[in-house]
């Protein structure tokens, strides 16, 4: 089954090239090389220039919620250092930069009065990027919901979907003259499962019934924000909108009777529950049946909602980190496979190939962008102030190789973004996991390019995969 080696260890399947790769492995003309970040994870300046409070401020300041009590108060201080960070971005040759806007900087109370200083900040970001020839890819919502809206029920309140579309429209109006590429939601699955079921993320709720109500309203918010986008920028002009989903191909852990069925259902929970409403205008019947009383009633999922949710999008953002492996239980298998420093991140590049091909076949016609892919490993700054990170480099290399194979096999993949530009606030994990291709010394806020960044720079320069 999933067996091979990574760094000499016998592990889960790993597509280190079996046959020699002809380097540099060219990517199609127009393919975009990027890196990704999100607002709360890097900006800091939590109380600067009129920013309101988000659920992640509240959550991270609640004792016991994050590793070591870490918060995003300072993070990478990117709010004040963005220009130097963009110098780095430019030195890498990055062609696309995916970042998110902090809703509470724009609407400190979630709705109503607009905070001009917040808008000005993002205008400066966008203008600076464009001046450097870097395409901004703007995520509207990467988890930092205004606390004022959470106080009104957050995503469990249908009204919040409408507030989201209004917020989105403020940004379309302020930045849409020059910014053409947009994403509505980042990873509704993570909010559903970790924000509302396990409760290890903000808003820290542990209630499956409430989780799926919140999910429906997030998706409704996506649809309404997409409609608002279309009202300003008709489909077919240069403006593009989509959403980023974290998707995981699901594999059987064994051949036991019942495992194949468990794989199908788990696939519903990992993938179809998000893909089907967005791209087919329906919720997957098997998942709905499995959820039984936890699935929202007709009072929540109203006639017409799924039409709004499935408003046509221009591209699908794919965040790929790991496969999911299940037994008949259905039980997710962990502990048996090689992971990065994040224990959930089973390393399996073939999964990216399988996922991209599956999307191509099951959801045809939608251009694909990898909006996140990367891994944390132990990084140490050596005496020469260099960081040698062969495992991260191999992780990115092998995933790009899988992406290339998928393109050859017909996947309409147009963009790739490494997660992340900078080491940053990794949510409940605080600052322990370093996901950047740029190392951040948090004591001094100095940045150091890791070897993976130098290697990625060469990939971009050659517009193709180069030797690790
Ligand atoms: C994704 C998130 C991103 C980051 C990476 C490691 O789930 O979208 O913010 O935390 O994982």
PDB file of N, CA and C in Angstrom, residues 153-225:
ATOM      1  N   UNK A 153     -23.501  35.854  17.211  1.00  0.00           N
ATOM      2  CA  UNK A 153     -23.705  34.465  16.786  1.00  0.00           C
ATOM      3  C   UNK A 153     -22.705  33.995  15.753  1.00  0.00           C
ATOM      4  N   UNK A 154     -21.896  34.884  15.242  1.00  0.00           N
ATOM      5  CA  UNK A 154     -20.893  34.478  14.248  1.00  0.00           C
ATOM      6  C   UNK A 154     -21.543  33.801  13.047  1.00  0.00           C
ATOM      7  N   UNK A 155     -20.857  32.813  12.499  1.00  0.00           N
ATOM      8  CA  UNK A 155     -21.380  32.154  11.288  1.00  0.00           C
ATOM      9  C   UNK A 155     -22.651  31.362  11.545  1.00  0.00           C
ATOM     10  N   UNK A 156     -23.013  31.167  12.791  1.00  0.00           N
ATOM     11  CA  UNK A 156     -24.298  30.501  13.061  1.00  0.00           C
ATOM     12  C   UNK A 156     -25.470  31.424  12.760  1.00  0.00           C
ATOM     13  N   UNK A 157     -25.165  32.697  12.655  1.00  0.00           N
ATOM     14  CA  UNK A 157     -26.198  33.694  12.361  1.00  0.00           C
ATOM     15  C   UNK A 157     -26.209  33.955  10.851  1.00  0.00           C
ATOM     16  N   UNK A 158     -27.325  33.672  10.215  1.00  0.00           N
ATOM     17  CA  UNK A 158     -27.439  33.830   8.764  1.00  0.00           C
ATOM     18  C   UNK A 158     -27.063  35.234   8.290  1.00  0.00           C
ATOM     19  N   UNK A 159     -27.363  36.217   9.128  1.00  0.00           N
ATOM     20  CA  UNK A 159     -27.072  37.612   8.769  1.00  0.00           C
ATOM     21  C   UNK A 159     -25.590  37.842   8.487  1.00  0.00           C
ATOM     22  N   UNK A 160     -24.740  37.049   9.147  1.00  0.00           N
ATOM     23  CA  UNK A 160     -23.301  37.247   8.985  1.00  0.00           C
ATOM     24  C   UNK A 160     -22.861  36.958   7.543  1.00  0.00           C
ATOM     25  N   UNK A 161     -23.564  36.064   6.877  1.00  0.00           N
ATOM     26  CA  UNK A 161     -23.261  35.811   5.458  1.00  0.00           C
ATOM     27  C   UNK A 161     -23.467  37.095   4.641  1.00  0.00           C
ATOM     28  N   UNK A 162     -24.504  37.838   4.979  1.00  0.00           N
ATOM     29  CA  UNK A 162     -24.781  39.102   4.266  1.00  0.00           C
ATOM     30  C   UNK A 162     -23.746  40.162   4.635  1.00  0.00           C
ATOM     31  N   UNK A 163     -23.327  40.166   5.919  1.00  0.00           N
ATOM     32  CA  UNK A 163     -22.292  41.119   6.338  1.00  0.00           C
ATOM     33  C   UNK A 163     -20.986  40.814   5.579  1.00  0.00           C
ATOM     34  N   UNK A 164     -20.732  39.544   5.360  1.00  0.00           N
ATOM     35  CA  UNK A 164     -19.511  39.165   4.635  1.00  0.00           C
ATOM     36  C   UNK A 164     -19.541  39.712   3.208  1.00  0.00           C
ATOM     37  N   UNK A 165     -20.667  39.585   2.558  1.00  0.00           N
ATOM     38  CA  UNK A 165     -20.763  40.084   1.176  1.00  0.00           C
ATOM     39  C   UNK A 165     -20.622  41.602   1.143  1.00  0.00           C
ATOM     40  N   UNK A 166     -21.131  42.275   2.160  1.00  0.00           N
ATOM     41  CA  UNK A 166     -20.990  43.741   2.211  1.00  0.00           C
ATOM     42  C   UNK A 166     -19.519  44.135   2.409  1.00  0.00           C
ATOM     43  N   UNK A 167     -18.868  43.423   3.319  1.00  0.00           N
ATOM     44  CA  UNK A 167     -17.428  43.648   3.545  1.00  0.00           C
ATOM     45  C   UNK A 167     -16.651  43.397   2.246  1.00  0.00           C
ATOM     46  N   UNK A 168     -16.975  42.306   1.585  1.00  0.00           N
ATOM     47  CA  UNK A 168     -16.289  41.980   0.330  1.00  0.00           C
ATOM     48  C   UNK A 168     -16.468  43.116  -0.669  1.00  0.00           C
ATOM     49  N   UNK A 169     -17.668  43.637  -0.734  1.00  0.00           N
ATOM     50  CA  UNK A 169     -17.939  44.681  -1.730  1.00  0.00           C
ATOM     51  C   UNK A 169     -17.172  45.968  -1.427  1.00  0.00           C
ATOM     52  N   UNK A 170     -16.968  46.243  -0.146  1.00  0.00           N
ATOM     53  CA  UNK A 170     -16.142  47.411   0.219  1.00  0.00           C
ATOM     54  C   UNK A 170     -14.750  47.246  -0.391  1.00  0.00           C
ATOM     55  N   UNK A 171     -14.230  46.041  -0.316  1.00  0.00           N
ATOM     56  CA  UNK A 171     -12.877  45.797  -0.847  1.00  0.00           C
ATOM     57  C   UNK A 171     -12.856  45.770  -2.373  1.00  0.00           C
ATOM     58  N   UNK A 172     -13.901  45.205  -2.980  1.00  0.00           N
ATOM     59  CA  UNK A 172     -13.941  45.216  -4.452  1.00  0.00           C
ATOM     60  C   UNK A 172     -13.879  46.665  -4.949  1.00  0.00           C
ATOM     61  N   UNK A 173     -14.652  47.491  -4.236  1.00  0.00           N
ATOM     62  CA  UNK A 173     -14.720  48.890  -4.643  1.00  0.00           C
ATOM     63  C   UNK A 173     -13.383  49.612  -4.417  1.00  0.00           C
ATOM     64  N   UNK A 174     -12.733  49.291  -3.293  1.00  0.00           N
ATOM     65  CA  UNK A 174     -11.503  50.010  -2.942  1.00  0.00           C
ATOM     66  C   UNK A 174     -10.281  49.523  -3.719  1.00  0.00           C
ATOM     67  N   UNK A 175     -10.271  48.244  -4.068  1.00  0.00           N
ATOM     68  CA  UNK A 175      -9.048  47.670  -4.658  1.00  0.00           C
ATOM     69  C   UNK A 175      -9.260  47.063  -6.038  1.00  0.00           C
ATOM     70  N   UNK A 176     -10.505  46.878  -6.403  1.00  0.00           N
ATOM     71  CA  UNK A 176     -10.809  46.132  -7.633  1.00  0.00           C
ATOM     72  C   UNK A 176     -10.389  46.828  -8.922  1.00  0.00           C
ATOM     73  N   UNK A 177     -10.073  48.114  -8.838  1.00  0.00           N
ATOM     74  CA  UNK A 177      -9.597  48.781 -10.062  1.00  0.00           C
ATOM     75  C   UNK A 177      -8.242  48.225 -10.486  1.00  0.00           C
ATOM     76  N   UNK A 178      -7.457  47.773  -9.510  1.00  0.00           N
ATOM     77  CA  UNK A 178      -6.135  47.233  -9.869  1.00  0.00           C
ATOM     78  C   UNK A 178      -5.940  45.765  -9.475  1.00  0.00           C
ATOM     79  N   UNK A 179      -6.630  45.312  -8.440  1.00  0.00           N
ATOM     80  CA  UNK A 179      -6.483  43.919  -8.004  1.00  0.00           C
ATOM     81  C   UNK A 179      -7.534  43.069  -8.709  1.00  0.00           C
ATOM     82  N   UNK A 180      -7.078  42.059  -9.442  1.00  0.00           N
ATOM     83  CA  UNK A 180      -8.025  41.287 -10.251  1.00  0.00           C
ATOM     84  C   UNK A 180      -8.305  39.896  -9.704  1.00  0.00           C
ATOM     85  N   UNK A 181      -7.444  39.393  -8.802  1.00  0.00           N
ATOM     86  CA  UNK A 181      -7.574  37.981  -8.397  1.00  0.00           C
ATOM     87  C   UNK A 181      -7.963  37.860  -6.929  1.00  0.00           C
ATOM     88  N   UNK A 182      -9.065  37.194  -6.709  1.00  0.00           N
ATOM     89  CA  UNK A 182      -9.676  37.180  -5.375  1.00  0.00           C
ATOM     90  C   UNK A 182     -10.109  35.770  -4.972  1.00  0.00           C
ATOM     91  N   UNK A 183     -10.083  35.549  -3.656  1.00  0.00           N
ATOM     92  CA  UNK A 183     -10.620  34.318  -3.069  1.00  0.00           C
ATOM     93  C   UNK A 183     -11.549  34.730  -1.936  1.00  0.00           C
ATOM     94  N   UNK A 184     -12.667  34.070  -1.823  1.00  0.00           N
ATOM     95  CA  UNK A 184     -13.607  34.406  -0.749  1.00  0.00           C
ATOM     96  C   UNK A 184     -13.138  33.792   0.575  1.00  0.00           C
ATOM     97  N   UNK A 185     -13.390  32.487   0.746  1.00  0.00           N
ATOM     98  CA  UNK A 185     -13.099  31.816   2.015  1.00  0.00           C
ATOM     99  C   UNK A 185     -11.804  31.031   1.931  1.00  0.00           C
ATOM    100  N   UNK A 186     -11.111  30.951   3.041  1.00  0.00           N
ATOM    101  CA  UNK A 186     -10.036  29.980   3.175  1.00  0.00           C
ATOM    102  C   UNK A 186     -10.495  28.835   4.073  1.00  0.00           C
ATOM    103  N   UNK A 187     -10.487  27.635   3.521  1.00  0.00           N
ATOM    104  CA  UNK A 187     -10.678  26.400   4.288  1.00  0.00           C
ATOM    105  C   UNK A 187     -11.889  26.381   5.224  1.00  0.00           C
ATOM    106  N   UNK A 188     -13.092  26.436   4.670  1.00  0.00           N
ATOM    107  CA  UNK A 188     -14.267  26.290   5.548  1.00  0.00           C
ATOM    108  C   UNK A 188     -14.252  24.977   6.342  1.00  0.00           C
ATOM    109  N   UNK A 189     -13.570  23.954   5.816  1.00  0.00           N
ATOM    110  CA  UNK A 189     -13.514  22.682   6.559  1.00  0.00           C
ATOM    111  C   UNK A 189     -12.797  22.844   7.897  1.00  0.00           C
ATOM    112  N   UNK A 190     -11.728  23.636   7.900  1.00  0.00           N
ATOM    113  CA  UNK A 190     -10.964  23.791   9.143  1.00  0.00           C
ATOM    114  C   UNK A 190     -11.802  24.512  10.190  1.00  0.00           C
ATOM    115  N   UNK A 191     -12.554  25.511   9.757  1.00  0.00           N
ATOM    116  CA  UNK A 191     -13.395  26.217  10.728  1.00  0.00           C
ATOM    117  C   UNK A 191     -14.476  25.280  11.253  1.00  0.00           C
ATOM    118  N   UNK A 192     -15.086  24.532  10.342  1.00  0.00           N
ATOM    119  CA  UNK A 192     -16.147  23.606  10.747  1.00  0.00           C
ATOM    120  C   UNK A 192     -15.621  22.592  11.754  1.00  0.00           C
ATOM    121  N   UNK A 193     -14.518  21.936  11.403  1.00  0.00           N
ATOM    122  CA  UNK A 193     -14.060  20.824  12.235  1.00  0.00           C
ATOM    123  C   UNK A 193     -13.276  21.295  13.459  1.00  0.00           C
ATOM    124  N   UNK A 194     -12.434  22.297  13.280  1.00  0.00           N
ATOM    125  CA  UNK A 194     -11.581  22.694  14.405  1.00  0.00           C
ATOM    126  C   UNK A 194     -12.158  23.863  15.197  1.00  0.00           C
ATOM    127  N   UNK A 195     -12.900  24.728  14.515  1.00  0.00           N
ATOM    128  CA  UNK A 195     -13.521  25.851  15.211  1.00  0.00           C
ATOM    129  C   UNK A 195     -14.798  25.452  15.932  1.00  0.00           C
ATOM    130  N   UNK A 196     -15.523  24.453  15.365  1.00  0.00           N
ATOM    131  CA  UNK A 196     -16.857  24.131  15.897  1.00  0.00           C
ATOM    132  C   UNK A 196     -17.057  22.692  16.363  1.00  0.00           C
ATOM    133  N   UNK A 197     -16.118  21.773  16.036  1.00  0.00           N
ATOM    134  CA  UNK A 197     -16.319  20.390  16.504  1.00  0.00           C
ATOM    135  C   UNK A 197     -15.275  20.036  17.570  1.00  0.00           C
ATOM    136  N   UNK A 198     -13.984  20.096  17.207  1.00  0.00           N
ATOM    137  CA  UNK A 198     -12.965  19.832  18.245  1.00  0.00           C
ATOM    138  C   UNK A 198     -12.784  21.061  19.141  1.00  0.00           C
ATOM    139  N   UNK A 199     -13.042  22.229  18.580  1.00  0.00           N
ATOM    140  CA  UNK A 199     -12.933  23.462  19.375  1.00  0.00           C
ATOM    141  C   UNK A 199     -11.505  23.921  19.631  1.00  0.00           C
ATOM    142  N   UNK A 200     -10.543  23.351  18.912  1.00  0.00           N
ATOM    143  CA  UNK A 200      -9.151  23.772  19.165  1.00  0.00           C
ATOM    144  C   UNK A 200      -8.787  25.059  18.425  1.00  0.00           C
ATOM    145  N   UNK A 201      -9.669  25.518  17.565  1.00  0.00           N
ATOM    146  CA  UNK A 201      -9.491  26.828  16.915  1.00  0.00           C
ATOM    147  C   UNK A 201     -10.638  27.744  17.334  1.00  0.00           C
ATOM    148  N   UNK A 202     -10.448  29.042  17.091  1.00  0.00           N
ATOM    149  CA  UNK A 202     -11.536  29.990  17.334  1.00  0.00           C
ATOM    150  C   UNK A 202     -12.717  29.630  16.432  1.00  0.00           C
ATOM    151  N   UNK A 203     -13.962  29.764  16.894  1.00  0.00           N
ATOM    152  CA  UNK A 203     -14.349  30.336  18.191  1.00  0.00           C
ATOM    153  C   UNK A 203     -14.370  29.335  19.344  1.00  0.00           C
ATOM    154  N   UNK A 204     -13.838  28.122  19.133  1.00  0.00           N
ATOM    155  CA  UNK A 204     -13.670  27.203  20.263  1.00  0.00           C
ATOM    156  C   UNK A 204     -14.946  26.515  20.712  1.00  0.00           C
ATOM    157  N   UNK A 205     -15.816  26.205  19.747  1.00  0.00           N
ATOM    158  CA  UNK A 205     -17.096  25.560  20.076  1.00  0.00           C
ATOM    159  C   UNK A 205     -16.966  24.057  19.814  1.00  0.00           C
ATOM    160  N   UNK A 206     -17.648  23.253  20.621  1.00  0.00           N
ATOM    161  CA  UNK A 206     -17.600  21.796  20.425  1.00  0.00           C
ATOM    162  C   UNK A 206     -19.019  21.290  20.267  1.00  0.00           C
ATOM    163  N   UNK A 207     -19.543  21.451  19.075  1.00  0.00           N
ATOM    164  CA  UNK A 207     -20.944  21.101  18.869  1.00  0.00           C
ATOM    165  C   UNK A 207     -21.200  20.872  17.373  1.00  0.00           C
ATOM    166  N   UNK A 208     -21.284  19.596  16.964  1.00  0.00           N
ATOM    167  CA  UNK A 208     -21.409  19.301  15.537  1.00  0.00           C
ATOM    168  C   UNK A 208     -22.647  19.921  14.887  1.00  0.00           C
ATOM    169  N   UNK A 209     -23.740  19.973  15.603  1.00  0.00           N
ATOM    170  CA  UNK A 209     -24.950  20.536  14.981  1.00  0.00           C
ATOM    171  C   UNK A 209     -24.718  22.010  14.644  1.00  0.00           C
ATOM    172  N   UNK A 210     -24.115  22.723  15.566  1.00  0.00           N
ATOM    173  CA  UNK A 210     -23.839  24.140  15.315  1.00  0.00           C
ATOM    174  C   UNK A 210     -22.787  24.292  14.208  1.00  0.00           C
ATOM    175  N   UNK A 211     -21.879  23.324  14.135  1.00  0.00           N
ATOM    176  CA  UNK A 211     -20.810  23.387  13.125  1.00  0.00           C
ATOM    177  C   UNK A 211     -21.377  23.449  11.709  1.00  0.00           C
ATOM    178  N   UNK A 212     -22.382  22.623  11.437  1.00  0.00           N
ATOM    179  CA  UNK A 212     -22.868  22.551  10.054  1.00  0.00           C
ATOM    180  C   UNK A 212     -23.803  23.716   9.714  1.00  0.00           C
ATOM    181  N   UNK A 213     -24.406  24.287  10.721  1.00  0.00           N
ATOM    182  CA  UNK A 213     -25.131  25.548  10.486  1.00  0.00           C
ATOM    183  C   UNK A 213     -24.125  26.630  10.099  1.00  0.00           C
ATOM    184  N   UNK A 214     -23.034  26.699  10.867  1.00  0.00           N
ATOM    185  CA  UNK A 214     -21.986  27.681  10.556  1.00  0.00           C
ATOM    186  C   UNK A 214     -21.441  27.438   9.149  1.00  0.00           C
ATOM    187  N   UNK A 215     -21.214  26.186   8.812  1.00  0.00           N
ATOM    188  CA  UNK A 215     -20.692  25.874   7.478  1.00  0.00           C
ATOM    189  C   UNK A 215     -21.643  26.385   6.395  1.00  0.00           C
ATOM    190  N   UNK A 216     -22.925  26.080   6.557  1.00  0.00           N
ATOM    191  CA  UNK A 216     -23.872  26.506   5.522  1.00  0.00           C
ATOM    192  C   UNK A 216     -23.839  28.024   5.336  1.00  0.00           C
ATOM    193  N   UNK A 217     -23.752  28.722   6.436  1.00  0.00           N
ATOM    194  CA  UNK A 217     -23.738  30.189   6.322  1.00  0.00           C
ATOM    195  C   UNK A 217     -22.420  30.711   5.753  1.00  0.00           C
ATOM    196  N   UNK A 218     -21.318  30.028   6.050  1.00  0.00           N
ATOM    197  CA  UNK A 218     -20.042  30.425   5.418  1.00  0.00           C
ATOM    198  C   UNK A 218     -20.150  30.259   3.905  1.00  0.00           C
ATOM    199  N   UNK A 219     -20.714  29.123   3.496  1.00  0.00           N
ATOM    200  CA  UNK A 219     -20.833  28.879   2.052  1.00  0.00           C
ATOM    201  C   UNK A 219     -21.814  29.871   1.420  1.00  0.00           C
ATOM    202  N   UNK A 220     -22.863  30.189   2.161  1.00  0.00           N
ATOM    203  CA  UNK A 220     -23.795  31.205   1.660  1.00  0.00           C
ATOM    204  C   UNK A 220     -23.064  32.545   1.515  1.00  0.00           C
ATOM    205  N   UNK A 221     -22.240  32.873   2.482  1.00  0.00           N
ATOM    206  CA  UNK A 221     -21.439  34.096   2.409  1.00  0.00           C
ATOM    207  C   UNK A 221     -20.549  34.088   1.176  1.00  0.00           C
ATOM    208  N   UNK A 222     -19.955  32.937   0.900  1.00  0.00           N
ATOM    209  CA  UNK A 222     -19.140  32.804  -0.316  1.00  0.00           C
ATOM    210  C   UNK A 222     -19.972  33.114  -1.563  1.00  0.00           C
ATOM    211  N   UNK A 223     -21.159  32.526  -1.610  1.00  0.00           N
ATOM    212  CA  UNK A 223     -22.015  32.716  -2.787  1.00  0.00           C
ATOM    213  C   UNK A 223     -22.443  34.166  -2.939  1.00  0.00           C
ATOM    214  N   UNK A 224     -22.817  34.785  -1.831  1.00  0.00           N
ATOM    215  CA  UNK A 224     -23.247  36.190  -1.880  1.00  0.00           C
ATOM    216  C   UNK A 224     -22.087  37.099  -2.277  1.00  0.00           C
ATOM    217  N   UNK A 225     -20.898  36.800  -1.757  1.00  0.00           N
ATOM    218  CA  UNK A 225     -19.725  37.611  -2.112  1.00  0.00           C
ATOM    219  C   UNK A 225     -19.350  37.396  -3.583  1.00  0.00           C
TER     220      UNK A 225
END
